[in-house]
Structures are given as C-alpha cells and as structure tokens.
Amino acid sequence: MKKLVLILLSILVLGILGAKVDLNTATLDEIRELPISEVQARDIFEYRTFVKILHSIYDLREIPSIDQHTLNRLKPLVIVSMHIESDDVAMRRSEVQELLERLDSSEGSSEGMADVWEDYLMTPQNVNRMHYDDLVSLPNVSGVDAVAILRRVARGDTISEMRDLRNTMGLSHYGYTNLRNYVYYKEPPVKNRLMFDISMQYYTRYFDEAQQNMLKESFVPKTHANSWVTIPHDKRLSYWGYFDLDQIQPDLMLKMRMRYGSNYKMGIMHFSQKADAGLLKSNARDFINDAKYYVGYENTRLPGLTNSNLKTYLGHYRATFGEGLVMENTDYYSARKTGFGFSKRIMGITPDLSRTKEYALRGAAVEFSHPNFGASFFVSQDDKDALAYVHPDGSYVMLDKENREIFRDDNDVDYVLIDGTAHYTDENGDPIVGHKRKFFSYINPTLPYDNDTLLQAEAYFNEQLNPISGSGQTYNAYAMPYINLATRRDALNEKLWGTHLQFSPIIGTRLGFTTYTALYDNAHFVTPDFRDMFPLLLRDSYNYPKLQKALNAEISSMYGTLTDNYARNYRRVIGFDGGTVIGNTSIQGEYAELSINGSDFKLGDDPKAYLISAHTQYENLYFTTLYRNYDIGFDNPYSNSFSEHERYDDTMLEKNVYALTNPTIGDIFNNSNQSQPERGVYFETRYKFNNYFTIGRSYLDLWERLSDGRRSARFQSELEFRPLFQLAMRIRYKNQVNRYDDLADRGVSKTNEYTVAVRTFLSNRDFLELEYRYNTVKSPPYTNLTWPAEGGNNSMAAAQTLMTGDYICVNYTHNFSPALKLQGSFLYWYGHGISHWDWEDMEIDFMGEKGAKAWITISSRISNNMYLNLKFRNKTYQDKELRIRQNNDPNHPNLADHLTYFERVEHSENTIRLSLDYRF
C-alpha cells in the first residue's frame, strides 16, 4: 500500500512539474500564458535570447520590469532547467564564418570585411530603425531588399519578430536569411552589457610568387649583356639573399575589442609582418605607435531627432562611399568587386582594425544620418611609406624653396642648375638648402624593415654596382650605376580631410557628393615624362628599346604635385554618386574627377572615372549589369572600384622587375590597390531552375585596357545538378581572350578552363568533394625563352604555343561535434607553364609548375568563450626550367655564355596558422 501511495505521489509531482513553464526553453507564446503583462513576457524572452540563459529563478530580478511581487507570483508556476549555454552571438558569428568558407569564388571576400560583419553580429541593430546604407552593407542584402523593409516601416507596419521579417513583401529569401542574424526587433531590455574579445594569430606565411621573384632579383646578373663579362654569383646581391629570407619568420597579430552596450566601442590591433618581430620586441610606447586603434561612440536615439543616428570615431577608421571611386581606403585589391553578394562595400564610417596600413586613415570622423539626409566629415594625419628619389649615399633628393632639384657633386656639396649652370648659392648668396623631399609615388612595401636597415642593404648593393673589370678592360656596367629610387618608411606626412553629403528625397533614391584633399607639406610627387622614365626606372640602357610606350603610359600618367604647369602641395578628388530603386531593380553609379589643370567647379576638364550598374532580382534569379570607364590619368590611391586588373598590370613594374634600378620598385604593382584604366561592360547572373538544376554565378566581361587599347573578353559559367539533397555535380567553364579584336596581333592569348566537381553532403553536415580541372593556354612564345637562341631567323617568333595543365583535388569536412570541426584537402597539379589556383580554407593560393599540396584545419570551441583554429599546410612543387638569352649578337665570343640558365628547383613549404579568440 505504501509503495502504491509513493507511486501516486510521484506521478502527481511529476504532473505538477510537467505543467510548469521552463523559462529556458519556453516559446514567447508559452511565456505569455503566465500571469504577467505583454511587456514582461517579451522582456523575459528577449533577456534569455539576447543576454544570457537563466541559471536561477532569481535571475529574473535583473530584468527591470520584473519586481519582487511578480517574482513571487511566478515561483510556483515556472522552473529553470539546467541548460548548456549556447550564445546567440557566437552562433551567428560561426554562421557567417561558415558562409565565408563556403563562398564559391576564386576572388574571395574583401579584406577586413568579416571583422566588420562580426562586429555587427556582436551589437545587432533594431531593424525598424536601420537606414538604407546600414541594410545594404550586410552580406547578400540588396538595395531592393533594403527598400522593401524601409517602405514597410514607413507605413507604420513595425516588424516585431523573425517570422514577421520573412513576410515582408519584396524581401528576397537570400536577403532575409542573411539579414536575420544582424538585427533585433525591439530594443533589448538590458542595454548596458560589457562585451570583450581578444584575438591572437601566429602564421608562418611565405612570400607569394611575385614577391619572391622580385626579392630574388640580383642587382648584378651572372652575365652582363653589353660587356660579355661573367660575374661571380653572390646570393647576397639580392634582397632575398642579403636578408636571408629563406629563414621563415611568422606574421604575428594581436587584436582586442571592447563594447559597452551598443553605444561605446574601442579596440586596438598590432600586426607584425613577416621578418619583423616588432610585436615581441616593442616596448609599450612603440607598440602603441605601430598599432591601429579606435575609440567610438554611436547613438541611434538622438534627442529631438526621429530615427537619426550619430557615429563619432577617434583613431583608425574606414571611409567608404558610393562605388569606391572617390573614397574606399584599403591596401588590398579585389577583382570584379561589384558591390553585391559577398563582394560588398560597408558604407559610411566604420572602425578599422584590418591589416591596411599604407592607406589607413588615422584621426577623427563624424557621421550623422537621417532617412532623408546624411553628412560625414573626416580628418586624418599619418606618415606614409613612399618611393623616394635618393642619392648614392641613400639620403633624400631635395628641392629648394623655388622647387628646383638639388644635385650633389663629387665632394658632396649641393647645388642647383639654373639655365644649365651649377649654382652653389641661392639668390641671396646663402648655401643651397633643401625644403621638400622628392618622391615618385606611394608604396606599400613587401619588406617590413626600418629605414636604417634598408640603407645598410642599399649601401652594400651600390658598392657591388661599381664598374666591372674583365678581359683586360673596365666596363661601366650600367646607365644608372646606383640605387636612385628606394622605399622609405613613414617618409611622407599626409594630412587629409574629406566630406560626404547625401540627400534622399524618397525611400530608395539618394544623391551624394564626396570629396577629399590630401596635403603634403614636406614633399613633392614628381613623375617623369615618357622620355625620362626609362633612364629613371631602368638600370641598363640595353633594355630601353624593349619596352612599349603605350603599355607603360600608366606609369608616366601618375599624379604629380610638381609639373611644368603647376606646383602644389595637395591631391584632390571630387565626385558625385546616386542611386534609386524601381520595382525589383536597383540602379546606382558614381562619377569622380582628379583635380589637375581644370576647375573644381567644372566637370570633364580633368582625368575622370565613372561607373553605373543595375541589379535586378527575383526569387530564384538575379541579373547584374555594370559599365565602367577610368581614364589613364585618374590616379587616386584611395579608390577601390570594380575592374578586371589592378593598376600597372603588364607594365615594366610587373614584367620587367629584373631591369629596374631597384627591384622593390615592383611593389608599386605587387601591392597595388587601384583599378587599372579600362573601359568595359560586365554582366552577371545566377538562376535556379528548380530543386535539381541551378546555373551558378556566371558572368561575361568585355573590356578595353586604355593604356594600349587591348580588348579582352572573360566568360565563366557553371551548372549544378542535384538529383538528391545530399549529392551535387557541378561543371564549370571559364574562357578568356586577350586582344580578341585583332587575332593577327602577337599579343593574342586564349585561355580555357574546364572543371568537373562532385560533392556529397553527409550526415552531421559533413562534406566530401572531388574536383578535376583542365586548362589550356594558347599564346605566342616568349622568344627570349626559345631554345636555341642564337639569333637570325627564329620561326618560333611568329608561331603559337599551346600549354596545357591539369589539377585534381579532394576536399573534406568532418564535424566531430558542434564544437569541433576538421577540414582538409589534398591536390596534385601539373602546370606545364600554366598558373593554377586553389581556394583553401579562407585564402587563395597560386601554385608553381608541378607539385602536390595538403592542408588540414582544426576548429574548436574549447570553452564557452574560447575558440581555437589550427591549420597546417605542406606544399611541394617545382620551378620551370628556363634558358633566357641575353641578346641577338651573332658575334658573341661564347654562345654558351650567351644564355642565363635557370634550373628546375624543388621547393617544400610547411606553414602553420594558429588563431585563438576569447570572447567575454
């Protein structure tokens, strides 16, 4: 009997407990059934969702609307179950990380973009108070999506929850699924939450192929073309050998950010580039001076101004407006940056803790925005790296107060030339004094060394560039026998101010004006004309006739503050942007001019650039059209717009690094962030027929390179067949033709790429993919690589060569648990002269002639607040065997010495990337 009573009591207790509401798992509707008000129910739900999981019934007292009387009333009706905390912000951040990893694009995402999106995840915004620029800055949220939300809110139809957001008329599925992670629907009940995160990264990254080729260029080759003298090889005659760059040094990064509620933000980041142990060696003062940092305040509820926002930032910030023609400050270039999908621009003023250094803005910025108008004002003062004119001893070439170049005689005495005569005193009889430094251009250097270290290396190289003796004769080896252009760190003091004004008369329509002026108080940029460019940039006069004038017009058209027509101390860019939404189509564009000889108040009298695009979307289809036209003279270092290639592509700064007076001049191209001068039209689409067939991202670009008139076409399309949800088969075709308008021209090249991939989506979100790629390149041969190369009639010069290459790859992802994931890949390629690329993890890699590569990444959430990412990669590959002839002189005494032989070399690279992230 007792046993029966106990059983009945147990059933009764369990029934009572079962009837209670579990506050950690209950839906909003279940909480509403409790004897509390609507406001209290929603406050409990949002506290649990956005602040923290309840550990005790007494945690309810932390909610302002829950008093002790309400708590006492709820005690017998609710329970708080044990619950493993699953932080909403962390989940959303992980989701964005996965979206970026799955981004099926060879171009990847913009540098620093994920940082800003993650910041938005940590401090979401109220969707009912967001403005147009806030919405379109989020991934895969188009102008059409933004206008759909704004029009609904303007009608007074408040969006109250996620389901309500999905039902917004005109909002696409992709817009909704990406937007929902970044927004609240009401203000959170507890606003004053302190959030802190710290990230550390250790990465043994190798220099890329172009950087290695530049740094390995010897100042004195094995044989000199004009002298026939064989020079003993010394590996220290290159930057690579002098600094012993075979010894891999890691990149080190430390980043800390803090937020208090959604109003106060601050952060600091220190990045030490490879071969520079600055993060480990710096004292506290040097650490701050070399770091990037910001302090910011944002307010979305300005008193007396409905739906107005204010941002203020001190320190480093990023400014982006329009289509990036006037202002988008970044060190990094991204091809075909349309501004849609993941190829986004985050509009307005945002904090900047990215690796951008050369074009970073450091100062103060204020942004005010309202649904009908907005204004941004920003100022910056920073020391920039620049390519300087230097004397043989490494000192700066200076200009006197009359902007005349100061020369130095053999006794190291300065003088100026007036009417061809040397003057050692000025008009007042005083010694010549330098007032301004003479620079060639901005430069984003690959080598991170300070000026003293670079001066020591240059002194050694100059010593080796002395006249060469041999065969009983002395040869003055070069037309430029010393380093005359050199990178100088923090040499150019730049003061920059800028303004952006925007007017929006109706929802979705906006007109904007942007301008900035950069002041240079201690310097002049001096760009030589084409006649003087070769002696300035090329060491050996033998190379002068080999270079095309038209192709190098981008160099001779660089902006200068001192020319035959004017002398000024600034660079100014002015532009207009605008856009509107008509139905399901958004139209946007920008026009910009670089002030040179024309008036600031007149359009069309200075080098210009303009772009206009239209984006039409349906539920399963989108179509993008874009037209751009950038003048050769539009040299704006703060521009980062759509293009196929970066500025200086195919010029001597890329193709003829071996001939430059200083190989590191090639950094102007290697680390260029600007678009190449080009004119063209671009089309892009994606269409999902049904659940089985999808045409993936496909595009066609037809453009003309304005420097030499070369016309090119690039096409890519892919088709995916998915007979089952777990299985997908994809084929992709890519074609590019250069100089398609004149097939008889020797510059014609044709590239085809064929890809077949099979993907299977396993249980627990595991993933397995097998991919095969075949490439062909048809182009004229490089006759200096033709063997034999004894001169005379060379039939290969008029021929076409066909290169083929293939690549096979296996990718795998395994999720051991929600907190532990493993990714890996193995691939083998044989290039036959073709460059292959591979999208690995979160970065793109270009491979050599032939080889194999394997990498593995482990991602783990090792605690509630700590994340670990560890990656190891091995790449083993071969260089291509080359024989390069020096010239065509048939009377050379020894034809065997007439060639420079580059043997095939095996390389093996092992890299480690370790990242730790702690969030509180």
PDB file of C-alpha atoms in Angstrom, residues 186-402:
ATOM      1  CA  LYS A 186      12.818  45.687 -30.297  1.00  0.00           C
ATOM      2  CA  GLU A 187      15.393  47.301 -28.062  1.00  0.00           C
ATOM      3  CA  PRO A 188      16.852  44.714 -25.649  1.00  0.00           C
ATOM      4  CA  PRO A 189      15.576  45.131 -22.065  1.00  0.00           C
ATOM      5  CA  VAL A 190      19.128  45.261 -20.685  1.00  0.00           C
ATOM      6  CA  LYS A 191      21.300  47.652 -22.674  1.00  0.00           C
ATOM      7  CA  ASN A 192      24.404  48.067 -20.533  1.00  0.00           C
ATOM      8  CA  ARG A 193      26.277  44.876 -21.270  1.00  0.00           C
ATOM      9  CA  LEU A 194      30.077  44.816 -21.393  1.00  0.00           C
ATOM     10  CA  MET A 195      31.489  42.693 -24.223  1.00  0.00           C
ATOM     11  CA  PHE A 196      35.156  41.995 -24.721  1.00  0.00           C
ATOM     12  CA  ASP A 197      37.103  39.853 -27.151  1.00  0.00           C
ATOM     13  CA  ILE A 198      40.770  39.267 -27.830  1.00  0.00           C
ATOM     14  CA  SER A 199      42.246  37.513 -30.860  1.00  0.00           C
ATOM     15  CA  MET A 200      45.773  36.266 -31.391  1.00  0.00           C
ATOM     16  CA  GLN A 201      47.218  34.817 -34.586  1.00  0.00           C
ATOM     17  CA  TYR A 202      50.548  33.197 -35.443  1.00  0.00           C
ATOM     18  CA  TYR A 203      51.103  32.497 -39.135  1.00  0.00           C
ATOM     19  CA  THR A 204      54.255  31.272 -40.907  1.00  0.00           C
ATOM     20  CA  ARG A 205      53.210  32.689 -44.243  1.00  0.00           C
ATOM     21  CA  TYR A 206      55.535  32.503 -47.260  1.00  0.00           C
ATOM     22  CA  PHE A 207      56.004  35.358 -49.683  1.00  0.00           C
ATOM     23  CA  ASP A 208      53.852  34.873 -52.764  1.00  0.00           C
ATOM     24  CA  GLU A 209      55.394  34.047 -56.133  1.00  0.00           C
ATOM     25  CA  ALA A 210      55.554  37.635 -57.440  1.00  0.00           C
ATOM     26  CA  GLN A 211      57.127  38.872 -54.209  1.00  0.00           C
ATOM     27  CA  GLN A 212      59.704  36.078 -54.256  1.00  0.00           C
ATOM     28  CA  ASN A 213      60.644  36.799 -57.861  1.00  0.00           C
ATOM     29  CA  MET A 214      61.114  40.475 -57.027  1.00  0.00           C
ATOM     30  CA  LEU A 215      63.201  39.875 -53.908  1.00  0.00           C
ATOM     31  CA  LYS A 216      65.398  37.265 -55.605  1.00  0.00           C
ATOM     32  CA  GLU A 217      66.347  39.544 -58.500  1.00  0.00           C
ATOM     33  CA  SER A 218      70.089  40.081 -58.408  1.00  0.00           C
ATOM     34  CA  PHE A 219      71.434  43.605 -58.738  1.00  0.00           C
ATOM     35  CA  VAL A 220      74.296  42.181 -60.816  1.00  0.00           C
ATOM     36  CA  PRO A 221      73.356  39.272 -63.147  1.00  0.00           C
ATOM     37  CA  LYS A 222      75.678  36.386 -63.947  1.00  0.00           C
ATOM     38  CA  THR A 223      76.473  37.844 -67.365  1.00  0.00           C
ATOM     39  CA  HIS A 224      76.184  41.437 -68.474  1.00  0.00           C
ATOM     40  CA  ALA A 225      74.578  41.967 -71.865  1.00  0.00           C
ATOM     41  CA  ASN A 226      76.869  44.758 -73.025  1.00  0.00           C
ATOM     42  CA  SER A 227      80.158  43.513 -71.614  1.00  0.00           C
ATOM     43  CA  TRP A 228      80.153  39.714 -72.049  1.00  0.00           C
ATOM     44  CA  VAL A 229      81.861  39.574 -68.669  1.00  0.00           C
ATOM     45  CA  THR A 230      80.913  36.654 -66.428  1.00  0.00           C
ATOM     46  CA  ILE A 231      80.323  37.908 -62.890  1.00  0.00           C
ATOM     47  CA  PRO A 232      80.812  35.598 -59.911  1.00  0.00           C
ATOM     48  CA  HIS A 233      77.420  34.826 -58.383  1.00  0.00           C
ATOM     49  CA  ASP A 234      76.809  36.116 -54.876  1.00  0.00           C
ATOM     50  CA  LYS A 235      73.436  35.314 -53.366  1.00  0.00           C
ATOM     51  CA  ARG A 236      73.749  38.433 -51.205  1.00  0.00           C
ATOM     52  CA  LEU A 237      73.351  40.552 -54.352  1.00  0.00           C
ATOM     53  CA  SER A 238      69.575  40.286 -53.942  1.00  0.00           C
ATOM     54  CA  TYR A 239      67.309  41.363 -51.112  1.00  0.00           C
ATOM     55  CA  TRP A 240      66.390  37.722 -50.626  1.00  0.00           C
ATOM     56  CA  GLY A 241      69.987  36.682 -50.076  1.00  0.00           C
ATOM     57  CA  TYR A 242      71.065  39.762 -48.149  1.00  0.00           C
ATOM     58  CA  PHE A 243      68.299  39.356 -45.561  1.00  0.00           C
ATOM     59  CA  ASP A 244      68.418  35.544 -45.706  1.00  0.00           C
ATOM     60  CA  LEU A 245      64.704  35.311 -46.357  1.00  0.00           C
ATOM     61  CA  ASP A 246      64.867  31.526 -46.665  1.00  0.00           C
ATOM     62  CA  GLN A 247      64.529  31.675 -42.878  1.00  0.00           C
ATOM     63  CA  ILE A 248      60.775  31.886 -42.436  1.00  0.00           C
ATOM     64  CA  GLN A 249      59.535  34.403 -39.901  1.00  0.00           C
ATOM     65  CA  PRO A 250      55.920  34.415 -38.764  1.00  0.00           C
ATOM     66  CA  ASP A 251      53.233  37.037 -39.016  1.00  0.00           C
ATOM     67  CA  LEU A 252      52.037  37.944 -35.531  1.00  0.00           C
ATOM     68  CA  MET A 253      48.749  39.642 -34.786  1.00  0.00           C
ATOM     69  CA  LEU A 254      47.089  40.695 -31.550  1.00  0.00           C
ATOM     70  CA  LYS A 255      43.657  42.286 -31.578  1.00  0.00           C
ATOM     71  CA  MET A 256      41.471  43.434 -28.690  1.00  0.00           C
ATOM     72  CA  ARG A 257      37.989  44.939 -28.834  1.00  0.00           C
ATOM     73  CA  MET A 258      35.602  46.133 -26.157  1.00  0.00           C
ATOM     74  CA  ARG A 259      31.978  47.244 -26.362  1.00  0.00           C
ATOM     75  CA  TYR A 260      29.666  48.622 -23.739  1.00  0.00           C
ATOM     76  CA  GLY A 261      26.116  48.161 -24.907  1.00  0.00           C
ATOM     77  CA  SER A 262      25.643  49.318 -28.460  1.00  0.00           C
ATOM     78  CA  ASN A 263      26.969  52.839 -27.867  1.00  0.00           C
ATOM     79  CA  TYR A 264      30.601  52.670 -26.770  1.00  0.00           C
ATOM     80  CA  LYS A 265      33.305  50.842 -28.697  1.00  0.00           C
ATOM     81  CA  MET A 266      37.072  50.667 -28.575  1.00  0.00           C
ATOM     82  CA  GLY A 267      39.773  48.423 -29.976  1.00  0.00           C
ATOM     83  CA  ILE A 268      43.469  48.017 -30.680  1.00  0.00           C
ATOM     84  CA  MET A 269      45.377  45.794 -33.102  1.00  0.00           C
ATOM     85  CA  HIS A 270      49.091  45.209 -33.585  1.00  0.00           C
ATOM     86  CA  PHE A 271      50.278  43.370 -36.679  1.00  0.00           C
ATOM     87  CA  SER A 272      53.923  42.397 -37.207  1.00  0.00           C
ATOM     88  CA  GLN A 273      54.639  41.410 -40.772  1.00  0.00           C
ATOM     89  CA  LYS A 274      56.952  38.511 -41.546  1.00  0.00           C
ATOM     90  CA  ALA A 275      60.637  39.035 -40.913  1.00  0.00           C
ATOM     91  CA  ASP A 276      59.732  41.691 -38.339  1.00  0.00           C
ATOM     92  CA  ALA A 277      59.483  40.679 -34.698  1.00  0.00           C
ATOM     93  CA  GLY A 278      58.021  44.026 -33.713  1.00  0.00           C
ATOM     94  CA  LEU A 279      55.218  42.515 -31.642  1.00  0.00           C
ATOM     95  CA  LEU A 280      57.731  40.666 -29.484  1.00  0.00           C
ATOM     96  CA  LYS A 281      60.420  43.347 -29.277  1.00  0.00           C
ATOM     97  CA  SER A 282      58.395  46.539 -28.977  1.00  0.00           C
ATOM     98  CA  ASN A 283      58.105  48.343 -25.699  1.00  0.00           C
ATOM     99  CA  ALA A 284      54.725  49.723 -24.691  1.00  0.00           C
ATOM    100  CA  ARG A 285      55.288  53.063 -26.426  1.00  0.00           C
ATOM    101  CA  ASP A 286      56.456  51.508 -29.702  1.00  0.00           C
ATOM    102  CA  PHE A 287      53.603  49.032 -29.517  1.00  0.00           C
ATOM    103  CA  ILE A 288      51.053  51.856 -29.414  1.00  0.00           C
ATOM    104  CA  ASN A 289      52.804  53.843 -32.147  1.00  0.00           C
ATOM    105  CA  ASP A 290      52.834  50.847 -34.508  1.00  0.00           C
ATOM    106  CA  ALA A 291      49.325  49.680 -33.611  1.00  0.00           C
ATOM    107  CA  LYS A 292      45.925  50.532 -35.031  1.00  0.00           C
ATOM    108  CA  TYR A 293      43.298  51.640 -32.546  1.00  0.00           C
ATOM    109  CA  TYR A 294      39.986  53.427 -32.203  1.00  0.00           C
ATOM    110  CA  VAL A 295      37.521  54.782 -29.668  1.00  0.00           C
ATOM    111  CA  GLY A 296      33.966  55.260 -30.854  1.00  0.00           C
ATOM    112  CA  TYR A 297      30.513  56.371 -29.793  1.00  0.00           C
ATOM    113  CA  GLU A 298      27.313  55.525 -31.646  1.00  0.00           C
ATOM    114  CA  ASN A 299      23.809  56.697 -30.788  1.00  0.00           C
ATOM    115  CA  THR A 300      20.665  55.654 -32.643  1.00  0.00           C
ATOM    116  CA  ARG A 301      18.306  57.676 -30.467  1.00  0.00           C
ATOM    117  CA  LEU A 302      19.294  61.316 -30.745  1.00  0.00           C
ATOM    118  CA  PRO A 303      17.015  63.545 -28.636  1.00  0.00           C
ATOM    119  CA  GLY A 304      14.623  65.604 -30.705  1.00  0.00           C
ATOM    120  CA  LEU A 305      15.545  63.880 -33.983  1.00  0.00           C
ATOM    121  CA  THR A 306      13.382  60.978 -35.042  1.00  0.00           C
ATOM    122  CA  ASN A 307      15.231  57.932 -36.355  1.00  0.00           C
ATOM    123  CA  SER A 308      18.585  59.717 -36.565  1.00  0.00           C
ATOM    124  CA  ASN A 309      21.973  58.131 -35.970  1.00  0.00           C
ATOM    125  CA  LEU A 310      25.297  59.579 -34.905  1.00  0.00           C
ATOM    126  CA  LYS A 311      28.741  57.996 -35.122  1.00  0.00           C
ATOM    127  CA  THR A 312      31.973  59.511 -33.864  1.00  0.00           C
ATOM    128  CA  TYR A 313      35.356  57.816 -34.017  1.00  0.00           C
ATOM    129  CA  LEU A 314      38.850  58.765 -32.915  1.00  0.00           C
ATOM    130  CA  GLY A 315      41.835  56.761 -34.110  1.00  0.00           C
ATOM    131  CA  HIS A 316      41.760  54.499 -37.150  1.00  0.00           C
ATOM    132  CA  TYR A 317      38.628  54.299 -39.211  1.00  0.00           C
ATOM    133  CA  ARG A 318      37.486  53.275 -42.663  1.00  0.00           C
ATOM    134  CA  ALA A 319      35.550  55.573 -45.012  1.00  0.00           C
ATOM    135  CA  THR A 320      33.597  54.159 -47.958  1.00  0.00           C
ATOM    136  CA  PHE A 321      31.135  55.996 -50.164  1.00  0.00           C
ATOM    137  CA  GLY A 322      29.368  55.380 -53.470  1.00  0.00           C
ATOM    138  CA  GLU A 323      31.075  52.850 -55.728  1.00  0.00           C
ATOM    139  CA  GLY A 324      34.542  53.363 -54.244  1.00  0.00           C
ATOM    140  CA  LEU A 325      35.785  55.780 -56.925  1.00  0.00           C
ATOM    141  CA  VAL A 326      36.497  58.725 -54.623  1.00  0.00           C
ATOM    142  CA  MET A 327      36.996  57.041 -51.262  1.00  0.00           C
ATOM    143  CA  GLU A 328      37.382  53.464 -50.091  1.00  0.00           C
ATOM    144  CA  ASN A 329      40.605  53.230 -48.136  1.00  0.00           C
ATOM    145  CA  THR A 330      42.203  49.797 -48.174  1.00  0.00           C
ATOM    146  CA  ASP A 331      45.582  48.313 -49.094  1.00  0.00           C
ATOM    147  CA  TYR A 332      44.026  45.339 -50.846  1.00  0.00           C
ATOM    148  CA  TYR A 333      42.705  44.816 -54.338  1.00  0.00           C
ATOM    149  CA  SER A 334      39.803  42.543 -55.265  1.00  0.00           C
ATOM    150  CA  ALA A 335      38.929  41.851 -58.893  1.00  0.00           C
ATOM    151  CA  ARG A 336      35.332  42.240 -60.115  1.00  0.00           C
ATOM    152  CA  LYS A 337      34.102  43.950 -56.960  1.00  0.00           C
ATOM    153  CA  THR A 338      30.503  44.638 -57.941  1.00  0.00           C
ATOM    154  CA  GLY A 339      29.192  45.692 -54.526  1.00  0.00           C
ATOM    155  CA  PHE A 340      26.625  42.850 -54.458  1.00  0.00           C
ATOM    156  CA  GLY A 341      26.546  39.486 -52.685  1.00  0.00           C
ATOM    157  CA  PHE A 342      29.728  38.993 -50.691  1.00  0.00           C
ATOM    158  CA  SER A 343      31.542  41.476 -52.930  1.00  0.00           C
ATOM    159  CA  LYS A 344      30.303  44.201 -50.637  1.00  0.00           C
ATOM    160  CA  ARG A 345      31.200  47.680 -49.552  1.00  0.00           C
ATOM    161  CA  ILE A 346      30.339  48.664 -45.995  1.00  0.00           C
ATOM    162  CA  MET A 347      29.093  52.187 -46.455  1.00  0.00           C
ATOM    163  CA  GLY A 348      29.984  55.173 -44.328  1.00  0.00           C
ATOM    164  CA  ILE A 349      32.370  55.410 -41.393  1.00  0.00           C
ATOM    165  CA  THR A 350      33.380  52.212 -39.600  1.00  0.00           C
ATOM    166  CA  PRO A 351      36.213  51.361 -37.178  1.00  0.00           C
ATOM    167  CA  ASP A 352      39.282  49.848 -38.789  1.00  0.00           C
ATOM    168  CA  LEU A 353      41.407  47.121 -37.227  1.00  0.00           C
ATOM    169  CA  SER A 354      42.296  45.483 -40.538  1.00  0.00           C
ATOM    170  CA  ARG A 355      45.855  44.940 -41.797  1.00  0.00           C
ATOM    171  CA  THR A 356      45.532  48.004 -44.046  1.00  0.00           C
ATOM    172  CA  LYS A 357      48.446  50.283 -43.221  1.00  0.00           C
ATOM    173  CA  GLU A 358      49.544  52.416 -46.175  1.00  0.00           C
ATOM    174  CA  TYR A 359      46.090  53.827 -46.884  1.00  0.00           C
ATOM    175  CA  ALA A 360      44.789  53.707 -43.324  1.00  0.00           C
ATOM    176  CA  LEU A 361      43.063  56.838 -42.038  1.00  0.00           C
ATOM    177  CA  ARG A 362      44.037  57.969 -38.543  1.00  0.00           C
ATOM    178  CA  GLY A 363      42.332  60.928 -36.972  1.00  0.00           C
ATOM    179  CA  ALA A 364      38.696  61.778 -36.303  1.00  0.00           C
ATOM    180  CA  ALA A 365      35.452  61.085 -38.135  1.00  0.00           C
ATOM    181  CA  VAL A 366      31.821  62.076 -37.544  1.00  0.00           C
ATOM    182  CA  GLU A 367      28.802  60.677 -39.354  1.00  0.00           C
ATOM    183  CA  PHE A 368      25.220  61.864 -38.984  1.00  0.00           C
ATOM    184  CA  SER A 369      22.452  60.015 -40.787  1.00  0.00           C
ATOM    185  CA  HIS A 370      18.741  60.555 -41.151  1.00  0.00           C
ATOM    186  CA  PRO A 371      16.285  58.850 -43.534  1.00  0.00           C
ATOM    187  CA  ASN A 372      16.295  62.000 -45.707  1.00  0.00           C
ATOM    188  CA  PHE A 373      19.843  63.297 -45.412  1.00  0.00           C
ATOM    189  CA  GLY A 374      23.263  62.491 -44.053  1.00  0.00           C
ATOM    190  CA  ALA A 375      26.706  64.019 -43.639  1.00  0.00           C
ATOM    191  CA  SER A 376      30.157  62.626 -42.912  1.00  0.00           C
ATOM    192  CA  PHE A 377      33.273  64.621 -42.062  1.00  0.00           C
ATOM    193  CA  PHE A 378      36.677  63.076 -41.569  1.00  0.00           C
ATOM    194  CA  VAL A 379      40.253  64.224 -41.000  1.00  0.00           C
ATOM    195  CA  SER A 380      43.446  62.206 -40.878  1.00  0.00           C
ATOM    196  CA  GLN A 381      47.138  62.806 -40.285  1.00  0.00           C
ATOM    197  CA  ASP A 382      49.578  59.977 -40.779  1.00  0.00           C
ATOM    198  CA  ASP A 383      53.095  59.247 -42.033  1.00  0.00           C
ATOM    199  CA  LYS A 384      53.018  57.190 -45.223  1.00  0.00           C
ATOM    200  CA  ASP A 385      55.611  54.953 -46.852  1.00  0.00           C
ATOM    201  CA  ALA A 386      56.801  56.328 -50.181  1.00  0.00           C
ATOM    202  CA  LEU A 387      59.206  55.624 -53.030  1.00  0.00           C
ATOM    203  CA  ALA A 388      61.799  58.378 -52.720  1.00  0.00           C
ATOM    204  CA  TYR A 389      64.414  59.784 -55.047  1.00  0.00           C
ATOM    205  CA  VAL A 390      67.743  59.175 -53.269  1.00  0.00           C
ATOM    206  CA  HIS A 391      71.425  59.980 -53.696  1.00  0.00           C
ATOM    207  CA  PRO A 392      74.094  57.242 -53.869  1.00  0.00           C
ATOM    208  CA  ASP A 393      74.545  57.555 -50.089  1.00  0.00           C
ATOM    209  CA  GLY A 394      70.819  56.897 -49.577  1.00  0.00           C
ATOM    210  CA  SER A 395      69.894  60.416 -48.494  1.00  0.00           C
ATOM    211  CA  TYR A 396      66.798  62.095 -49.890  1.00  0.00           C
ATOM    212  CA  VAL A 397      66.951  64.115 -53.076  1.00  0.00           C
ATOM    213  CA  MET A 398      65.650  67.519 -52.015  1.00  0.00           C
ATOM    214  CA  LEU A 399      64.070  70.530 -53.685  1.00  0.00           C
ATOM    215  CA  ASP A 400      64.927  74.119 -52.798  1.00  0.00           C
ATOM    216  CA  LYS A 401      62.385  76.817 -51.978  1.00  0.00           C
ATOM    217  CA  GLU A 402      61.962  77.502 -55.712  1.00  0.00           C
TER     218      GLU A 402
END
